[in-house]
Amino acid sequence: MKKTWWKEAVVYQVYWRSFYDSDGDGYGDLQGLIEKLDYIKHLGIDVIWLNPCYESPDKDNGYDISNYYTIMDKAGTMKAWETLLDEVHKRDMKLIMDLVVNHTSNKHPWFLESRSSKDNPKRDWYIWRDKPNNWRSYFTPSAWEYDETTEQYYFHSFAVEQPDLNWKNPEVREEIYKMMRFWLDKGIDGFRLDAIALLAKPEGFPDAANPNDIRYLTNNPGLHDYLREMNERVFKHYDIFTVGEVAFASPEEGLKYVAEDRHELHTLFHFEVCDEMPSWEPLRFKQIQKRWYEALWGKGWNSQFLNNHDHTRQVTRYGNDKEYRLESAKLLGTMLHTLPGTPYIYQGEEIGMTGVRFSSIDDYNDIAMKNKYEEEVAKGRDPQEVLESLQPLSRDNSRTPMQWDDSRHAGFTTGTPWIKVNPNYKDINVKQALEDPNSVYHYYRKLIQLRKENPVMVYGTFRDYTETEPYIYAYTRELDSERWLIVLNHCDHANDYELPAPLASYKRELLLGNYEDIQEHGAVLHMRPHEARIYKLV
Ligand code: TEU
């Protein structure tokens, strides 16, 4: 297996508007991030993924870009951004930028031109038709919006304010490649490519048999030609790391994006867990891990994550955020950092932050949730019931401000935060975590350190010994003569796990665990609620 820095890296995602506010306007900003870089470095992070901070009307929190070459006021200035890049590099970390090329804002000058007349030179930069087909978008009941000026419909995979670019048009592609080089030439270390599975659209937009199954938006013919061209024209000329957000891909489909001999992207986020597994389903999760491992290992590289700015915090969604919050957060971290692939930490995960339930729809900001709320209420459903049905997976669960300390607004801002702080900040915050040797934070530090010192955690082969076990997840990673065993009890009660013969014959050396004293009797491990252990087998 080829060794590279991005396989060995641990990535930390900064949703800057909720990270740290340096000027009291209620939004986190780039200067705020600069001030907290030492905190990130201390955790052991190698790479920072920065959510979009380009100029934007901010209908979808920066994912609706109106100028690719400037920084949005809320985030700061280009000068602040340049200082950020410098300061990241000074600390021996890397910076990857989140980039949205599937669509722009409807306020982008390209779109303003495109919509102005049918014969405008930029008309064909977006997708226009006389009649819509029956597709939904991610955020609205129709993927088409009627535009009175020219009496045609334009296509949008997300909000009405996010018209899709027409990737069939070579001028569009050239313009995007030029813009990518602009950022790479400034010295960034790569991109997280938003919604990249959506670039290609099917010829003629045939109606879908089931309009509610929006898979039709993704993985359409022609997509990989664009990615190969993008690599050829841009990526391959830099020592960078690209990770694509690839919705609805099977492992076989996923391999096409990341196979080393295809020269497209370096790694991907697949969403078989976050989009398709609403709560913890152990057997299904193990199957997913196994299938992706078998499809990718030795050919292309995977990512490990259970939450991000779109998905409810992992300890709430997949673990236990109540009596076993600490144990559960540590167990999930242990799992993500020992499964094959590059691990991602979403800000706040390292202190075990949890999801929220705001009592009123007015406290929410997420455009996906708000649009859905309106759509359902318009059908005559009870508003309270709709609110409750949308709360568990609202994207705002993970977007509440970073909890720095127990002072007002969790020390995030001196002003009024753009979204409410999670009320549990008095107990769960960075200050507490730094002071408490038993915190999730200190456990994550050890985990990351272990990964840095032991290539087996990165390059070791993977084998699951518990495919049919409902609670225990036990697997090995092996590299040359190094053999590690990871045992996790993903459960609110204790379970005994008897090691199978081949594993029982080794001597065990505990490298890391989330409980103080280890309980084992011969080959039987007594695993307490949400207990996690990493052993070296000798
Ligand atoms: O998300 C794309 C997207 O499809 C997600 O909404 C989905 O939940 C999933 O995770 C992928 O299948 C990206 C951004 O992450 C999101 O914040 C934006 O709203 C969206 O693109 C539009 O740019």
Coordinates of C-alpha atoms and ligand atoms in Angstrom, one line a residue:
M1 CA 0.0 0.0 0.0
K2 CA 1.3 3.4 -1.0
K3 CA 2.1 5.6 2.1
T4 CA 0.8 9.2 2.0
W5 CA 0.3 12.0 4.5
W6 CA -3.4 12.1 4.0
K7 CA -3.9 8.5 4.9
E8 CA -2.0 9.0 8.1
A9 CA -3.7 12.3 9.0
V10 CA -6.5 13.0 11.5
V11 CA -8.8 15.7 10.1
Y12 CA -10.7 18.3 12.2
Q13 CA -13.7 19.9 10.7
V14 CA -14.3 23.6 11.6
Y15 CA -17.8 24.9 11.1
W16 CA -16.4 28.4 11.6
R17 CA -19.6 30.3 12.1
S18 CA -20.2 28.2 15.3
F19 CA -16.5 27.9 16.4
Y20 CA -15.3 31.1 18.0
D21 CA -16.5 34.7 17.6
S22 CA -13.6 37.2 17.9
D23 CA -15.6 40.4 17.3
G24 CA -18.9 40.0 19.1
D25 CA -21.2 39.9 16.1
G26 CA -22.6 36.5 17.1
Y27 CA -20.9 34.6 14.3
G28 CA -17.7 32.6 14.6
D29 CA -15.1 33.9 12.3
L30 CA -11.6 33.3 10.8
Q31 CA -9.9 35.5 13.4
G32 CA -11.7 33.4 16.1
L33 CA -10.3 30.2 14.5
I34 CA -6.8 31.7 14.4
E35 CA -7.1 32.3 18.1
K36 CA -8.0 28.7 18.7
L37 CA -5.4 27.0 16.5
D38 CA -3.3 26.1 19.5
Y39 CA -6.2 24.2 20.9
I40 CA -6.6 22.2 17.7
K41 CA -2.9 21.6 17.4
H42 CA -2.7 20.4 21.1
L43 CA -5.4 17.8 20.3
G44 CA -2.9 16.4 17.7
I45 CA -4.7 17.4 14.5
D46 CA -2.9 17.3 11.1
V47 CA -5.5 18.8 8.8
I48 CA -8.3 21.3 9.2
W49 CA -11.3 21.2 6.9
L50 CA -12.9 24.6 6.8
N51 CA -16.5 24.9 5.8
P52 CA -17.3 27.4 3.0
C53 CA -16.4 31.0 3.8
Y54 CA -16.7 32.5 0.4
E55 CA -19.0 35.5 -0.3
S56 CA -22.5 34.3 -0.1
P57 CA -26.1 35.5 0.7
D58 CA -25.9 32.7 3.2
K59 CA -29.2 31.0 2.5
D60 CA -27.6 27.7 3.1
N61 CA -24.8 28.7 5.5
G62 CA -22.2 29.4 2.8
Y63 CA -23.1 26.6 0.4
D64 CA -24.6 29.2 -1.9
I65 CA -21.6 31.0 -3.2
S66 CA -22.0 34.4 -5.0
N67 CA -18.2 35.1 -5.4
Y68 CA -15.6 32.3 -5.4
Y69 CA -12.8 34.8 -5.1
T70 CA -13.7 36.7 -1.9
I71 CA -14.4 36.0 1.7
M72 CA -17.9 36.6 3.3
D73 CA -18.0 39.5 5.7
K74 CA -19.3 37.4 8.6
A75 CA -16.1 35.2 8.3
G76 CA -13.7 38.1 7.9
T77 CA -11.4 39.3 5.1
M78 CA -9.1 37.8 2.6
K79 CA -6.3 39.1 4.7
A80 CA -7.6 37.3 7.7
W81 CA -7.9 34.2 5.6
E82 CA -4.3 34.5 4.5
T83 CA -3.2 34.9 8.0
L84 CA -5.1 31.8 8.9
L85 CA -3.4 29.8 6.2
D86 CA 0.0 31.0 7.4
E87 CA -0.8 30.3 11.1
V88 CA -2.0 26.8 10.2
H89 CA 1.2 26.1 8.3
K90 CA 3.4 27.5 11.0
R91 CA 1.9 24.9 13.3
D92 CA 2.7 22.2 10.8
M93 CA -0.9 21.6 10.0
K94 CA -2.7 21.7 6.7
L95 CA -5.8 23.4 5.5
I96 CA -8.4 22.1 3.1
M97 CA -11.2 24.3 1.8
D98 CA -14.7 23.2 1.3
L99 CA -15.7 24.0 -2.3
V100 CA -19.1 24.0 -3.9
V101 CA -19.0 23.5 -7.6
N102 CA -22.3 21.7 -8.3
H103 CA -24.2 24.9 -7.9
T104 CA -23.8 28.6 -7.1
S105 CA -26.0 31.2 -5.4
N106 CA -28.9 32.6 -7.4
K107 CA -27.2 35.9 -6.7
H108 CA -24.0 34.9 -8.4
P109 CA -23.3 37.2 -11.4
W110 CA -23.2 34.2 -13.7
F111 CA -26.7 33.3 -12.8
L112 CA -28.0 36.8 -13.0
E113 CA -26.7 36.9 -16.5
S114 CA -27.9 33.5 -17.3
R115 CA -31.5 34.3 -16.2
S116 CA -31.6 37.7 -18.0
S117 CA -32.4 36.4 -21.5
K118 CA -32.5 33.2 -23.5
D119 CA -29.7 34.4 -25.8
N120 CA -27.4 35.6 -23.0
P121 CA -23.9 34.1 -23.5
K122 CA -24.2 32.6 -20.0
R123 CA -27.7 31.1 -20.6
D124 CA -26.2 27.6 -21.0
W125 CA -24.1 27.9 -17.8
Y126 CA -27.1 26.7 -15.9
I127 CA -29.9 24.2 -16.8
W128 CA -33.0 25.6 -18.4
R129 CA -36.1 23.8 -19.7
D130 CA -39.6 24.6 -20.8
K131 CA -41.1 21.9 -18.6
P132 CA -40.1 20.4 -15.3
N133 CA -39.8 16.7 -14.8
N134 CA -41.1 15.1 -11.6
W135 CA -37.9 15.2 -9.6
R136 CA -37.7 16.5 -6.0
S137 CA -34.6 18.4 -4.9
Y138 CA -32.9 17.7 -1.5
F139 CA -34.7 20.7 0.0
T140 CA -37.9 21.3 -2.0
P141 CA -40.8 19.4 -3.6
S142 CA -39.6 20.2 -7.1
A143 CA -36.1 20.4 -8.5
W144 CA -37.3 23.1 -11.0
E145 CA -38.1 26.7 -10.4
Y146 CA -40.1 28.8 -12.8
D147 CA -38.4 32.1 -13.8
E148 CA -40.8 34.7 -15.2
T149 CA -38.2 36.7 -17.1
T150 CA -37.7 34.1 -19.7
E151 CA -40.6 31.8 -19.0
Q152 CA -38.5 28.8 -18.4
Y153 CA -37.6 26.6 -15.4
Y154 CA -34.1 26.3 -14.0
F155 CA -32.8 23.2 -12.2
H156 CA -31.7 23.1 -8.6
S157 CA -30.6 20.0 -6.6
F158 CA -30.9 21.9 -3.3
A159 CA -32.7 25.1 -2.4
V160 CA -34.3 27.4 -5.0
E161 CA -31.5 29.8 -4.2
Q162 CA -28.9 27.2 -5.4
P163 CA -29.2 26.8 -9.2
D164 CA -27.1 23.9 -10.5
L165 CA -24.2 24.7 -12.9
N166 CA -24.3 23.0 -16.3
W167 CA -21.2 20.8 -16.2
K168 CA -21.8 19.8 -19.8
N169 CA -20.7 23.3 -20.8
P170 CA -16.8 23.3 -21.3
E171 CA -16.7 27.0 -20.5
V172 CA -18.2 26.4 -17.1
R173 CA -15.6 23.6 -16.4
E174 CA -12.7 25.9 -17.5
E175 CA -13.9 28.7 -15.2
I176 CA -14.2 26.3 -12.3
Y177 CA -10.7 24.8 -12.9
K178 CA -9.3 28.3 -13.0
M179 CA -10.9 29.2 -9.7
M180 CA -9.6 26.0 -8.1
R181 CA -6.0 26.9 -9.2
F182 CA -6.5 30.3 -7.7
W183 CA -6.9 28.7 -4.2
L184 CA -4.3 26.1 -4.7
D185 CA -1.8 28.7 -5.8
K186 CA -2.4 30.5 -2.6
G187 CA -1.0 27.4 -0.9
I188 CA -3.9 25.4 0.5
D189 CA -3.6 21.7 0.9
G190 CA -6.7 20.4 -0.8
F191 CA -10.4 20.5 -1.1
R192 CA -13.5 18.9 0.4
L193 CA -15.7 18.8 -2.7
D194 CA -19.3 19.4 -1.9
A195 CA -22.0 17.3 -3.5
I196 CA -19.6 16.1 -6.1
A197 CA -21.7 13.0 -7.0
L198 CA -24.3 15.4 -8.5
L199 CA -22.3 17.1 -11.2
A200 CA -23.6 15.0 -14.1
K201 CA -27.3 15.0 -15.1
P202 CA -29.0 12.4 -17.2
E203 CA -29.8 13.1 -20.8
G204 CA -33.3 14.5 -21.2
F205 CA -34.2 14.3 -17.5
P206 CA -36.6 11.4 -17.7
D207 CA -39.3 11.2 -15.0
A208 CA -38.5 9.1 -12.0
A209 CA -40.6 6.0 -11.2
N210 CA -40.5 7.1 -7.6
P211 CA -40.0 10.8 -7.3
N212 CA -39.4 10.5 -3.5
D213 CA -36.3 8.4 -4.0
I214 CA -33.8 11.2 -4.8
R215 CA -31.0 8.9 -5.8
Y216 CA -31.6 9.9 -9.3
L217 CA -29.8 13.2 -8.5
T218 CA -26.5 11.3 -8.1
N219 CA -23.9 9.2 -9.9
N220 CA -25.2 9.8 -13.4
P221 CA -23.3 8.9 -16.6
G222 CA -20.5 11.4 -17.5
L223 CA -19.6 12.2 -13.9
H224 CA -16.3 10.4 -13.9
D225 CA -15.2 12.1 -17.1
Y226 CA -15.6 15.4 -15.4
L227 CA -13.6 14.2 -12.4
R228 CA -10.8 12.7 -14.5
E229 CA -10.6 16.0 -16.4
M230 CA -10.6 18.0 -13.1
N231 CA -7.7 15.8 -11.9
E232 CA -5.8 16.1 -15.1
R233 CA -6.3 19.9 -15.4
V234 CA -5.9 20.8 -11.7
F235 CA -5.3 18.3 -8.9
K236 CA -2.4 16.3 -10.3
H237 CA -0.3 19.4 -10.5
Y238 CA -0.3 19.9 -6.7
D239 CA 0.6 17.8 -3.6
I240 CA -2.9 17.9 -2.2
F241 CA -5.6 15.9 -0.7
T242 CA -9.1 15.8 -2.2
V243 CA -12.1 14.3 -0.4
G244 CA -15.4 14.1 -2.3
E245 CA -18.9 14.2 -0.7
V246 CA -20.4 11.2 -2.5
A247 CA -24.0 10.6 -1.7
F248 CA -25.8 7.3 -2.4
A249 CA -22.8 5.3 -3.6
S250 CA -22.4 1.6 -3.1
P251 CA -18.8 0.4 -2.4
E252 CA -18.4 -0.6 -6.1
E253 CA -19.6 2.9 -7.2
G254 CA -17.4 4.5 -4.5
L255 CA -14.3 2.8 -5.8
K256 CA -14.7 4.6 -9.1
Y257 CA -14.1 7.9 -7.3
V258 CA -11.0 6.9 -5.4
A259 CA -9.3 4.0 -7.2
E260 CA -5.7 5.0 -7.3
D261 CA -5.3 4.0 -10.9
R262 CA -8.3 6.1 -12.1
H263 CA -6.8 9.4 -11.0
E264 CA -10.0 11.2 -9.8
L265 CA -10.2 11.9 -6.1
H266 CA -8.1 10.7 -3.1
T267 CA -10.8 9.7 -0.8
L268 CA -14.6 10.1 -0.3
F269 CA -17.3 10.4 2.3
H270 CA -19.9 7.8 1.6
F271 CA -23.2 8.1 3.4
E272 CA -24.3 4.5 3.8
V273 CA -24.3 5.2 7.6
C274 CA -25.3 8.9 8.0
D275 CA -27.9 9.0 5.3
E276 CA -29.3 5.5 5.6
M277 CA -28.9 4.3 9.2
P278 CA -31.0 6.7 11.4
S279 CA -29.9 5.1 14.6
W280 CA -27.4 2.5 15.7
E281 CA -27.8 -0.9 14.0
P282 CA -24.8 -2.9 14.9
L283 CA -25.1 -5.7 12.3
R284 CA -25.8 -3.3 9.5
F285 CA -22.9 -1.1 10.5
K286 CA -20.5 -4.0 10.6
Q287 CA -21.7 -5.1 7.2
I288 CA -21.1 -1.7 5.8
Q289 CA -17.6 -1.5 7.2
K290 CA -16.8 -4.9 5.8
R291 CA -18.2 -4.3 2.3
W292 CA -16.3 -1.0 2.0
Y293 CA -13.1 -2.5 3.3
E294 CA -13.3 -5.4 0.8
A295 CA -14.1 -3.1 -2.1
L296 CA -11.5 -0.5 -1.4
W297 CA -8.6 -2.0 0.5
G298 CA -5.3 -1.8 -1.5
K299 CA -7.1 0.1 -4.3
G300 CA -8.5 3.3 -2.9
W301 CA -8.9 5.1 0.4
N302 CA -11.9 5.5 2.7
S303 CA -12.9 8.0 5.4
Q304 CA -14.3 7.4 8.9
F305 CA -16.9 9.7 10.4
L306 CA -20.3 9.5 12.1
N307 CA -21.2 13.2 12.2
N308 CA -20.5 16.5 10.5
H309 CA -22.4 19.8 10.1
D310 CA -25.3 18.0 8.3
H311 CA -25.7 15.1 10.7
T312 CA -26.7 14.9 14.3
R313 CA -23.9 14.5 16.8
Q314 CA -22.7 11.0 17.0
V315 CA -23.0 10.5 20.8
T316 CA -26.7 11.5 20.6
R317 CA -27.5 9.7 17.4
Y318 CA -25.4 6.5 17.6
G319 CA -24.4 6.3 21.3
N320 CA -25.7 7.3 24.7
D321 CA -25.7 11.0 25.5
K322 CA -27.1 10.5 29.0
E323 CA -25.6 8.3 31.8
Y324 CA -22.9 6.9 29.6
R325 CA -22.0 10.0 27.6
L326 CA -18.3 9.9 28.5
E327 CA -17.9 6.2 27.9
S328 CA -20.0 6.3 24.7
A329 CA -18.2 9.3 23.2
K330 CA -14.8 7.6 23.9
L331 CA -16.0 4.3 22.4
L332 CA -17.2 5.9 19.2
G333 CA -13.9 7.7 18.9
T334 CA -12.0 4.5 19.5
M335 CA -14.0 2.9 16.7
L336 CA -13.5 5.7 14.2
H337 CA -9.8 5.9 14.8
T338 CA -9.2 2.2 14.5
L339 CA -11.3 1.3 11.5
P340 CA -9.6 1.5 8.1
G341 CA -9.6 5.0 6.6
T342 CA -8.8 8.6 7.6
P343 CA -10.7 9.7 10.7
Y344 CA -12.6 13.0 10.9
I345 CA -13.4 14.8 14.0
Y346 CA -16.3 17.3 13.8
Q347 CA -15.7 20.3 16.2
G348 CA -17.0 19.6 19.7
E349 CA -17.0 15.9 19.2
E350 CA -13.7 15.8 21.1
I351 CA -15.6 17.1 24.2
G352 CA -18.6 14.8 23.7
M353 CA -21.0 17.6 22.6
T354 CA -24.6 16.5 22.1
G355 CA -27.6 17.3 19.9
V356 CA -30.3 19.8 20.9
R357 CA -34.1 20.0 20.9
F358 CA -35.3 23.6 20.6
S359 CA -38.9 24.1 21.7
S360 CA -39.9 26.4 18.8
I361 CA -39.3 26.2 15.0
D362 CA -38.2 29.8 15.2
D363 CA -35.1 28.8 17.1
Y364 CA -34.0 26.7 14.2
N365 CA -32.1 28.0 11.2
D366 CA -31.4 25.0 9.0
I367 CA -33.0 25.6 5.5
A368 CA -33.5 21.9 4.9
M369 CA -35.5 21.5 8.1
K370 CA -37.5 24.8 7.7
N371 CA -38.5 24.0 4.2
K372 CA -39.6 20.5 5.2
Y373 CA -41.5 22.0 8.1
E374 CA -43.4 24.4 5.9
E375 CA -44.1 21.7 3.3
E376 CA -45.6 19.3 5.9
V377 CA -47.6 21.9 7.8
A378 CA -49.1 23.1 4.4
K379 CA -50.4 19.6 4.0
G380 CA -52.5 20.1 7.1
R381 CA -50.3 18.2 9.6
D382 CA -50.1 19.3 13.2
P383 CA -47.2 21.8 13.5
Q384 CA -46.1 20.4 16.9
E385 CA -46.0 16.9 15.6
V386 CA -44.1 18.0 12.5
L387 CA -41.6 19.8 14.7
E388 CA -41.0 16.8 16.8
S389 CA -40.6 14.5 13.8
L390 CA -37.9 16.8 12.4
Q391 CA -36.0 17.5 15.6
P392 CA -33.9 14.2 15.8
L393 CA -32.2 14.7 12.5
S394 CA -32.2 18.5 12.1
R395 CA -28.9 19.7 10.8
D396 CA -28.9 22.3 13.6
N397 CA -28.2 19.5 16.1
S398 CA -24.6 19.8 15.2
R399 CA -24.5 23.5 14.4
T400 CA -24.9 25.0 17.9
P401 CA -21.9 27.0 19.1
M402 CA -18.8 25.4 20.3
Q403 CA -18.9 25.2 24.1
W404 CA -15.7 26.8 25.4
D405 CA -16.5 27.4 29.1
D406 CA -19.4 27.8 31.5
S407 CA -19.8 31.6 31.1
R408 CA -22.6 33.3 29.2
H409 CA -23.1 31.8 25.7
A410 CA -20.5 29.2 26.6
G411 CA -17.8 31.7 25.9
F412 CA -18.5 31.5 22.2
T413 CA -19.4 35.2 21.7
T414 CA -19.8 38.4 23.7
G415 CA -22.8 39.2 21.5
T416 CA -25.9 37.3 20.7
P417 CA -25.1 34.0 19.0
W418 CA -26.6 33.4 15.6
I419 CA -28.1 30.2 16.9
K420 CA -28.8 29.2 20.5
V421 CA -26.2 27.5 22.6
N422 CA -26.9 24.0 23.8
P423 CA -28.2 24.5 27.4
N424 CA -25.9 21.8 28.7
Y425 CA -22.8 24.0 28.2
K426 CA -22.3 24.5 31.9
D427 CA -21.4 20.8 32.2
I428 CA -20.0 20.1 28.8
N429 CA -17.3 22.6 27.7
V430 CA -13.6 22.8 26.7
K431 CA -12.5 24.4 30.0
Q432 CA -13.9 21.5 32.0
A433 CA -12.5 19.0 29.5
L434 CA -9.0 20.4 29.6
E435 CA -9.0 20.3 33.4
D436 CA -10.4 16.8 33.8
P437 CA -7.9 14.0 33.1
N438 CA -10.8 11.7 32.5
S439 CA -12.4 13.8 29.8
V440 CA -13.3 12.8 26.2
Y441 CA -10.7 15.4 25.1
H442 CA -7.8 13.8 26.8
Y443 CA -8.9 10.4 25.6
Y444 CA -9.0 11.7 22.0
R445 CA -5.5 13.1 22.5
K446 CA -4.2 9.6 23.4
L447 CA -6.0 8.0 20.6
I448 CA -4.5 10.4 18.1
Q449 CA -1.1 10.0 19.6
L450 CA -1.4 6.2 19.3
R451 CA -2.3 6.5 15.6
K452 CA 0.7 8.7 15.0
E453 CA 3.1 6.3 16.6
N454 CA 1.7 3.1 15.1
P455 CA 1.3 2.6 11.4
V456 CA -0.7 -0.5 12.1
M457 CA -3.7 1.8 12.8
V458 CA -3.4 3.2 9.4
Y459 CA -2.0 0.5 7.1
G460 CA -3.0 -2.6 9.0
T461 CA -5.4 -5.1 7.4
F462 CA -8.8 -5.4 9.0
R463 CA -10.8 -8.4 10.2
D464 CA -14.1 -8.5 12.0
Y465 CA -14.6 -11.4 14.4
T466 CA -18.1 -10.4 15.5
E467 CA -20.2 -10.1 12.4
T468 CA -23.3 -11.7 14.0
E469 CA -22.8 -10.3 17.6
P470 CA -25.4 -7.7 18.5
Y471 CA -23.3 -5.8 21.0
I472 CA -19.7 -6.6 20.9
Y473 CA -17.6 -5.4 17.9
A474 CA -14.2 -7.0 18.0
Y475 CA -11.7 -6.7 15.1
T476 CA -8.0 -6.9 14.4
R477 CA -5.7 -4.7 12.5
E478 CA -2.5 -6.4 11.3
L479 CA 0.7 -5.0 9.7
D480 CA 3.8 -7.2 9.3
S481 CA 4.3 -8.8 12.7
E482 CA 2.2 -6.2 14.5
R483 CA -1.3 -7.4 15.6
W484 CA -3.9 -5.3 17.4
L485 CA -7.3 -6.2 18.7
I486 CA -10.0 -3.7 19.3
V487 CA -13.0 -4.7 21.4
L488 CA -16.0 -2.5 21.9
N489 CA -19.2 -3.1 23.9
H490 CA -21.7 -0.8 22.2
C491 CA -24.4 -1.3 24.8
D492 CA -26.0 0.1 27.9
H493 CA -25.3 -3.1 29.9
A494 CA -22.3 -5.3 30.4
N495 CA -21.5 -8.2 28.2
D496 CA -18.9 -11.0 28.4
Y497 CA -17.0 -11.7 25.2
E498 CA -15.1 -14.9 24.8
L499 CA -12.2 -14.5 22.4
P500 CA -12.3 -17.0 19.6
A501 CA -9.5 -19.5 19.4
P502 CA -7.0 -17.8 17.2
L503 CA -7.1 -14.6 19.3
A504 CA -7.2 -16.3 22.7
S505 CA -3.8 -17.9 22.1
Y506 CA -1.9 -14.5 22.2
K507 CA -0.8 -12.5 25.2
R508 CA -2.7 -9.3 25.5
E509 CA -1.1 -5.9 26.3
L510 CA -3.7 -3.1 26.9
L511 CA -2.7 0.0 25.0
L512 CA -5.8 2.2 25.7
G513 CA -9.2 1.7 27.3
N514 CA -12.0 3.9 28.6
Y515 CA -12.4 2.2 32.0
E516 CA -9.9 2.2 34.8
D517 CA -9.3 -1.4 35.7
I518 CA -9.6 -4.1 33.1
Q519 CA -11.7 -7.1 33.9
E520 CA -10.9 -10.4 32.2
H521 CA -10.9 -14.1 33.1
G522 CA -8.8 -16.1 30.8
A523 CA -10.2 -15.7 27.3
V524 CA -13.4 -14.0 28.6
L525 CA -13.4 -10.3 28.6
H526 CA -15.9 -8.7 30.9
M527 CA -17.0 -5.6 29.0
R528 CA -18.9 -2.9 31.0
P529 CA -21.4 -0.5 29.4
H530 CA -19.8 1.3 26.4
E531 CA -16.4 -0.1 27.3
A532 CA -13.7 0.2 24.6
R533 CA -10.2 -1.5 24.6
I534 CA -7.3 -1.5 22.3
Y535 CA -4.9 -4.4 22.8
K536 CA -1.7 -5.4 21.3
L537 CA -1.5 -9.1 20.8
V538 CA 2.0 -10.6 21.3
Ligands
TEU1 O1 -24.6 18.3 1.5 C1 -25.1 17.6 0.5 C2 -26.0 16.6 0.9 O2 -26.6 15.9 0.1 C3 -26.4 16.4 2.4 O3 -27.4 17.3 2.6 C4 -26.8 15.0 2.7 O4 -27.4 15.0 3.9 C5 -25.7 14.0 2.8 O5 -25.0 14.2 3.8 C6 -25.1 13.5 1.5 O6 -25.9 12.6 1.0 C7 -23.7 19.4 1.2 C8 -23.4 20.2 2.4 O7 -22.7 19.4 3.3 C9 -24.6 20.8 3.0 O8 -24.4 21.5 4.1 C10 -25.2 21.7 1.9 O9 -26.5 22.2 2.4 C11 -25.4 21.0 0.6 O10 -24.3 20.2 0.2 C12 -25.7 21.9 -0.5 O11 -24.6 22.6 -0.9

